[in-house]
Short mmCIF file of C-alpha atoms and ligand atoms in Angstrom, two decimals:
data_model
loop_
_atom_site.label_atom_id
_atom_site.label_comp_id
_atom_site.label_asym_id
_atom_site.label_seq_id
_atom_site.Cartn_x
_atom_site.Cartn_y
_atom_site.Cartn_z
CA UNK A 185 117.24 144.91 192.09
CA UNK A 186 113.97 146.83 191.90
CA UNK A 187 112.41 145.15 194.81
CA UNK A 188 115.05 146.67 196.92
CA UNK A 189 114.89 149.91 195.75
CA UNK A 190 112.89 153.12 196.99
CA UNK A 191 111.57 156.48 196.03
CA UNK A 192 111.48 159.11 198.87
CA UNK A 193 108.46 161.17 199.32
CA UNK A 194 108.28 164.92 199.85
CA UNK A 195 108.09 164.19 203.63
CA UNK A 196 111.23 161.81 203.60
CA UNK A 197 109.28 158.60 203.78
CA UNK A 198 110.94 155.81 201.76
CA UNK A 199 108.46 154.11 199.34
CA UNK A 200 109.40 150.64 197.58
CA UNK A 201 109.74 151.49 193.84
CA UNK A 202 107.12 148.79 192.94
CA UNK A 203 103.90 147.65 194.27
CA UNK A 204 101.68 144.75 194.00
CA UNK A 205 98.29 145.77 192.62
CA UNK A 206 95.15 143.91 193.74
CA UNK A 207 92.17 145.56 191.94
CA UNK A 208 89.86 142.78 190.63
CA UNK A 209 91.40 140.11 192.82
CA UNK A 210 88.67 138.39 194.36
CA UNK A 211 88.43 138.43 198.22
CA UNK A 212 89.11 135.20 199.81
CA UNK A 213 91.56 132.62 198.38
CA UNK A 214 92.46 134.39 195.19
CA UNK A 215 93.47 137.65 197.11
CA UNK A 216 95.03 135.83 199.97
CA UNK A 217 97.24 133.59 197.69
CA UNK A 218 98.12 136.42 195.24
CA UNK A 219 99.42 138.58 198.23
CA UNK A 220 101.25 135.71 199.82
CA UNK A 221 102.94 134.92 196.50
CA UNK A 222 103.93 138.49 196.09
CA UNK A 223 105.32 138.86 199.57
CA UNK A 224 107.20 135.44 199.31
CA UNK A 225 108.66 136.57 195.93
CA UNK A 226 110.00 139.93 197.32
CA UNK A 227 107.01 142.58 196.97
CA UNK A 228 106.95 144.80 200.03
CA UNK A 229 104.63 147.21 198.96
CA UNK A 230 100.84 146.18 198.65
CA UNK A 231 98.06 148.36 196.99
CA UNK A 232 94.54 147.62 197.96
CA UNK A 233 91.41 149.78 198.46
CA UNK A 234 88.26 149.43 200.51
CA UNK A 235 86.21 149.43 197.31
CA UNK A 236 88.18 146.15 195.99
CA UNK A 237 86.58 144.31 198.86
CA UNK A 238 89.60 142.33 199.61
CA UNK A 239 91.35 144.11 202.53
CA UNK A 240 90.64 141.56 204.85
CA UNK A 241 92.26 138.66 202.72
CA UNK A 242 95.02 140.91 201.92
CA UNK A 243 95.67 141.67 205.54
CA UNK A 244 95.53 137.92 206.51
CA UNK A 245 98.20 137.10 203.98
CA UNK A 246 100.24 139.89 205.16
CA UNK A 247 100.03 138.98 208.73
CA UNK A 248 100.72 135.24 207.96
CA UNK A 249 103.90 136.33 205.94
CA UNK A 250 105.45 137.19 209.22
CA UNK A 251 107.50 139.75 207.65
CA UNK A 252 108.09 142.69 210.13
CA UNK A 253 105.44 145.53 209.73
CA UNK A 254 108.18 148.21 209.20
CA UNK A 255 109.53 146.36 206.23
CA UNK A 256 106.04 146.69 204.58
CA UNK A 257 104.39 149.35 202.69
CA UNK A 258 100.66 149.22 202.67
CA UNK A 259 98.33 151.34 200.77
CA UNK A 260 94.42 151.63 200.71
CA UNK A 261 92.16 154.02 199.46
CA UNK A 262 89.07 156.17 200.65
CA UNK A 263 85.99 155.11 198.43
CA UNK A 264 85.34 157.38 195.82
CA UNK A 265 81.69 158.20 197.05
CA UNK A 266 82.73 158.96 200.66
CA UNK A 267 83.31 162.87 201.00
CA UNK A 268 83.56 164.61 204.28
CA UNK A 269 85.54 164.76 207.53
CA UNK A 270 83.51 162.01 209.83
CA UNK A 271 82.74 159.60 206.97
CA UNK A 272 86.41 159.72 205.91
CA UNK A 273 87.59 158.85 209.73
CA UNK A 274 84.84 156.03 209.80
CA UNK A 275 86.25 154.48 206.48
CA UNK A 276 90.01 154.81 207.52
CA UNK A 277 88.96 153.05 210.86
CA UNK A 278 87.23 150.18 208.87
CA UNK A 279 90.08 149.86 206.53
CA UNK A 280 92.42 149.63 209.31
CA UNK A 281 90.27 147.26 211.09
CA UNK A 282 90.20 145.06 207.84
CA UNK A 283 93.86 145.10 207.13
CA UNK A 284 94.64 144.93 211.07
CA UNK A 285 98.07 146.27 210.40
CA UNK A 286 98.47 148.82 213.03
CA UNK A 287 98.88 151.97 210.92
CA UNK A 288 98.73 152.67 207.14
CA UNK A 289 101.74 153.64 205.18
CA UNK A 290 99.82 155.49 202.60
CA UNK A 291 96.26 156.52 202.16
CA UNK A 292 94.74 157.88 199.26
CA UNK A 293 91.33 159.60 198.21
CA UNK A 294 90.40 157.03 195.57
CA UNK A 295 88.90 159.68 193.04
CA UNK A 296 87.70 163.23 192.99
CA UNK A 297 84.08 162.09 192.28
CA UNK A 298 81.95 159.10 192.97
CA UNK A 299 82.64 156.30 190.20
CA UNK A 300 78.78 156.29 189.65
CA UNK A 301 79.08 160.21 188.71
CA UNK A 302 82.48 160.64 187.00
CA UNK A 303 83.12 164.59 186.83
CA UNK A 304 80.60 165.68 189.60
CA UNK A 305 81.94 168.68 191.49
CA UNK A 306 82.99 167.42 194.76
CA UNK A 307 85.57 170.16 195.65
CA UNK A 308 83.97 170.79 199.26
CA UNK A 309 83.83 167.07 200.24
CA UNK A 310 87.24 166.54 198.91
CA UNK A 311 88.63 169.09 201.10
CA UNK A 312 86.82 167.96 204.18
CA UNK A 313 88.29 164.42 203.58
CA UNK A 314 91.66 166.04 202.77
CA UNK A 315 91.32 167.74 206.44
CA UNK A 316 90.61 164.38 208.08
CA UNK A 317 93.50 162.70 206.49
CA UNK A 318 95.78 165.49 207.43
CA UNK A 319 94.67 164.89 211.09
CA UNK A 320 95.02 161.06 210.83
CA UNK A 321 98.56 161.78 209.26
CA UNK A 322 99.48 164.18 212.11
CA UNK A 323 98.31 161.53 214.74
CA UNK A 324 100.87 159.04 213.19
CA UNK A 325 98.23 156.64 212.10
CA UNK A 326 99.06 157.17 208.25
CA UNK A 327 102.86 157.75 207.15
CA UNK A 328 101.86 159.42 203.95
CA UNK A 329 98.79 160.84 202.38
CA UNK A 330 97.69 161.33 198.84
CA UNK A 331 94.98 161.09 196.03
CA UNK A 332 94.20 159.12 193.10
CA UNK A 333 92.55 160.18 189.70
CA UNK A 334 93.07 163.73 190.84
CA UNK A 335 93.75 166.31 187.95
CA UNK A 336 95.64 169.70 188.67
CA UNK A 337 92.27 171.35 189.06
CA UNK A 338 91.27 168.81 191.63
CA UNK A 339 94.57 168.96 193.69
CA UNK A 340 94.96 172.77 193.70
CA UNK A 341 91.86 173.32 195.85
CA UNK A 342 93.31 170.80 198.52
CA UNK A 343 96.42 172.76 198.63
CA UNK A 344 94.85 176.17 198.65
CA UNK A 345 92.35 175.20 201.59
CA UNK A 346 94.93 173.22 203.85
CA UNK A 347 98.45 174.34 202.80
CA UNK A 348 98.95 170.42 202.60
CA UNK A 349 100.41 169.00 199.37
CA UNK A 350 99.58 165.49 198.61
CA UNK A 351 102.70 163.19 198.79
CA UNK A 352 101.15 161.10 195.75
CA UNK A 353 98.87 160.94 192.90
CA UNK A 354 97.92 157.52 191.79
CA UNK A 355 96.83 157.91 188.08
CA UNK A 356 96.44 155.82 185.09
CA UNK A 357 99.86 155.78 183.57
CA UNK A 358 101.13 153.55 180.82
CA UNK A 359 103.00 153.74 177.56
CA UNK A 360 100.60 155.64 175.29
CA UNK A 361 98.76 157.19 177.97
CA UNK A 362 101.01 159.34 180.15
CA UNK A 363 98.96 162.49 180.90
CA UNK A 364 101.95 164.52 180.17
CA UNK A 365 100.32 167.97 181.85
CA UNK A 366 99.49 166.50 184.93
CA UNK A 367 102.90 164.62 185.04
CA UNK A 368 104.68 167.90 184.60
CA UNK A 369 102.38 169.29 187.55
CA UNK A 370 103.40 166.58 189.84
CA UNK A 371 107.00 166.54 188.86
CA UNK A 372 107.07 170.20 189.56
CA UNK A 373 105.35 169.96 192.91
CA UNK A 374 107.27 167.02 194.15
CA UNK A 375 104.00 164.76 194.12
CA UNK A 376 105.08 161.10 193.30
CA UNK A 377 103.03 159.80 190.53
CA UNK A 378 102.08 155.94 190.96
CA UNK A 379 101.41 154.28 187.68
CA UNK A 380 98.14 152.30 187.98
CA UNK A 381 97.26 150.02 185.24
CA UNK A 382 100.96 149.91 184.14
CA UNK A 383 100.32 147.29 181.62
CA UNK A 384 96.87 149.01 180.60
CA UNK A 385 95.12 146.17 182.45
CA UNK A 386 96.84 143.62 180.04
CA UNK A 387 95.94 145.56 176.79
CA UNK A 388 99.48 146.92 176.17
CA UNK A 389 100.99 143.46 175.62
CA UNK A 390 100.36 143.24 171.74
CA UNK A 391 101.75 146.74 170.58
CA UNK A 392 104.17 146.30 167.77
CA UNK A 393 106.47 148.97 168.83
CA UNK A 394 106.67 147.66 172.49
CA UNK A 395 107.21 144.18 171.01
CA UNK A 396 110.08 145.37 168.87
CA UNK A 397 111.87 147.18 171.92
CA UNK A 398 111.01 144.00 174.05
CA UNK A 399 112.89 141.77 171.31
CA UNK A 400 115.74 144.36 171.52
CA UNK A 401 116.31 143.71 175.04
CA UNK A 402 115.29 139.96 175.05
CA UNK A 403 112.60 140.64 177.49
CA UNK A 404 108.55 140.60 177.36
CA UNK A 405 106.43 143.50 176.63
CA UNK A 406 105.31 143.49 180.22
CA UNK A 407 108.69 144.16 181.30
CA UNK A 408 109.08 147.04 178.82
CA UNK A 409 105.90 148.47 180.12
CA UNK A 410 107.03 148.30 183.65
CA UNK A 411 110.51 149.65 183.00
CA UNK A 412 108.96 152.44 181.07
CA UNK A 413 107.08 153.61 184.15
CA UNK A 414 110.31 153.43 186.23
CA UNK A 415 112.22 155.20 183.58
CA UNK A 416 109.60 157.97 184.10
CA UNK A 417 110.29 158.08 187.64
CA UNK A 418 106.73 156.82 188.36
CA UNK A 419 105.77 153.85 190.52
CA UNK A 420 104.21 151.07 188.81
CA UNK A 421 101.63 148.95 190.43
CA UNK A 422 101.32 145.55 188.48
CA UNK A 423 98.56 143.21 189.33
CA UNK A 424 98.82 139.40 188.44
CA UNK A 425 97.26 136.34 190.15
CA UNK A 426 99.99 133.90 188.42
CA UNK A 427 103.08 133.43 190.28
CA UNK A 428 105.37 133.20 187.05
CA UNK A 429 104.09 136.74 186.05
CA UNK A 430 104.30 138.02 189.64
CA UNK A 431 107.96 136.90 189.69
CA UNK A 432 108.69 138.35 186.24
CA UNK A 433 107.10 141.62 186.84
CA UNK A 434 110.07 142.17 189.66
CA UNK A 435 112.66 141.27 187.16
CA UNK A 436 113.49 144.73 185.73
CA UNK A 437 117.19 144.95 185.95
CA UNK A 438 117.58 146.28 182.29
CA UNK A 439 117.43 150.10 181.14
CA UNK A 440 115.56 151.60 178.38
CA UNK A 441 117.77 154.02 176.40
CA UNK A 442 116.91 157.34 174.96
CA UNK A 443 116.04 155.95 171.64
CA UNK A 444 113.67 153.51 173.33
CA UNK A 445 112.03 156.29 175.08
CA UNK A 446 111.58 158.35 172.03
CA UNK A 447 109.85 155.48 170.35
CA UNK A 448 107.78 154.60 173.18
CA UNK A 449 106.65 158.35 173.52
CA UNK A 450 105.13 157.89 169.98
CA UNK A 451 102.93 154.72 170.94
CA UNK A 452 99.43 155.39 170.46
CA UNK A 453 97.04 152.72 170.12
CA UNK A 454 93.19 153.19 170.45
CA UNK A 455 92.97 149.74 172.16
CA UNK A 456 95.08 151.24 175.13
CA UNK A 457 92.59 154.03 175.73
CA UNK A 458 89.72 151.55 176.80
CA UNK A 459 87.31 152.69 179.53
CA UNK A 460 88.13 151.79 183.19
CA UNK A 461 86.62 151.55 186.53
CA UNK A 462 88.36 150.75 189.61
N1 NAP B 55 93.61 154.18 191.79
C1 NAP B 55 92.78 153.78 190.94
O1 NAP B 55 91.79 153.96 190.51
C2 NAP B 55 93.31 152.43 190.14
C3 NAP B 55 92.50 152.04 188.94
C4 NAP B 55 93.02 150.82 188.45
C5 NAP B 55 94.12 150.17 188.88
N2 NAP B 55 94.68 150.45 190.07
C6 NAP B 55 95.78 149.81 190.94
O2 NAP B 55 96.75 149.40 189.82
C7 NAP B 55 97.04 147.99 189.73
C8 NAP B 55 97.28 147.48 188.37
O3 NAP B 55 96.27 147.85 187.43
P1 NAP B 55 95.46 146.75 186.80
O4 NAP B 55 95.03 145.92 187.77
O5 NAP B 55 94.52 147.59 185.85
O6 NAP B 55 96.28 146.04 185.74
P2 NAP B 55 97.61 145.76 185.04
O7 NAP B 55 98.64 145.69 186.26
O8 NAP B 55 98.01 147.05 184.10
O9 NAP B 55 97.47 144.50 184.36
C9 NAP B 55 96.99 143.29 184.80
C10 NAP B 55 96.60 142.41 183.95
O10 NAP B 55 97.68 142.18 183.09
C11 NAP B 55 97.99 140.63 183.23
N3 NAP B 55 99.16 140.53 183.46
C12 NAP B 55 100.15 140.93 184.68
N4 NAP B 55 101.40 140.58 184.38
C13 NAP B 55 101.58 140.07 183.36
C14 NAP B 55 102.58 139.62 182.58
N5 NAP B 55 103.94 139.57 183.08
N6 NAP B 55 102.53 139.12 181.29
C15 NAP B 55 101.24 139.28 180.80
N7 NAP B 55 100.13 139.58 181.38
C16 NAP B 55 100.33 139.98 182.61
C17 NAP B 55 97.14 140.30 184.61
O11 NAP B 55 96.73 139.01 184.32
P3 NAP B 55 96.75 137.84 185.54
O12 NAP B 55 96.22 138.47 186.67
O13 NAP B 55 95.62 136.78 185.06
O14 NAP B 55 98.05 137.21 185.47
C18 NAP B 55 95.84 141.14 184.29
O15 NAP B 55 95.04 140.79 183.36
C19 NAP B 55 95.56 147.62 190.41
O16 NAP B 55 95.47 146.08 190.84
C20 NAP B 55 95.14 148.36 191.52
O17 NAP B 55 96.16 148.16 192.57
C21 NAP B 55 94.16 151.74 190.75
#
C-alpha cells in the first residue's frame, strides 16, 4: 500500500511517497483534527509551513498521536520573505519550537521571492538562507533540505555557490500543469519533485478526460490525479479536512497504463491554471 512505500532522496534518506498537506487548514481545532485523522489513518508524512500559521496545532496532533518520532516525516518551510543567514536560523528555531518535534525531516525555502513580490531577484538572499540550511543539516537538526517554487534558474545559483544540490523541489504539479522543463532538470539532477496542489486545489475533479479514466478504473477523479503524480515519480501532498477523503486519498493501489498517461498528458483545462498563493 502506498502509505507504506518510500522514495529515497539523493542523501539516502527515506521519504514516505505521499504526504498530508496543511495549507489553508486553520490553526487550532481544524489543523489538530485533520492531522490527527491523517495520522490515525496511516499518513506518516506531514507538510506544513511557518506561513500556514498552524505549526503548533500540527505539532500537538503529532505529539498526541504517540507515534514514534523516527516513524514520522515532518516537513516545514522557511517563509518566502525571509532571506539571509541569521533570519533563516531564527525562523528554523521558531518552527522547531512550534512543532516541538526535536528535529525536522525536511526544511524547504518556501519560494525564491516573497509572495508579496513574485519575481523579485533574491539570489543573494537565497544563497545565504541556503548556507544556513546546509549548516543546520550538517548539525543533524534537519535530515534533508530543499526548495519550493524554485525554477532551474533559481536552483543553479545555490549549487554554484555552495556545491550542495537541494534534495527536493516542491512545485505546483498536477495533470495539465507539469512544468516539463523543470521536471526534466530535477530528474536529471536527482532532485525529488514534491507535487503540491495535486488536485489543483480541488479544480481538477470535473475534467472530462480525467473522469473517463476514473470510470475505466472504477475510482474517483481525485484518485486518478494522485496516482498520476506517483506514476510520474513525484510525491503528492493532498490536503483535506474530511476524514472520508483523507482515507480515500491513501487508497491508490491501482495503476494507470501507458494509454491513460498519454491521454492525461493532453489534458489542458484553463480552469486548472488558476492563480495561487500559499
Ligand atoms: N510550497 C507551496 O508553495 C505550496 C503551495 C500550495 C500547496 N502546497 C502544499 O500542497 C498541499 C496540497 O495542495 P492544496 O492545498 O492546494 O490542495 P489539493 O490537495 O490539490 O486539493 C485540496 C482541495 O481538494 C479537496 N479534496 C481533497 N481530497 C478530495 C477528494 N478525495 N475528493 C474531492 N475533493 C477533495 C479539499 O477539500 P476538503 O479539505 O474540504 O476535503 C480541498 O478543497 C497543501 O496543503 C500544502 O501542504 C504547497
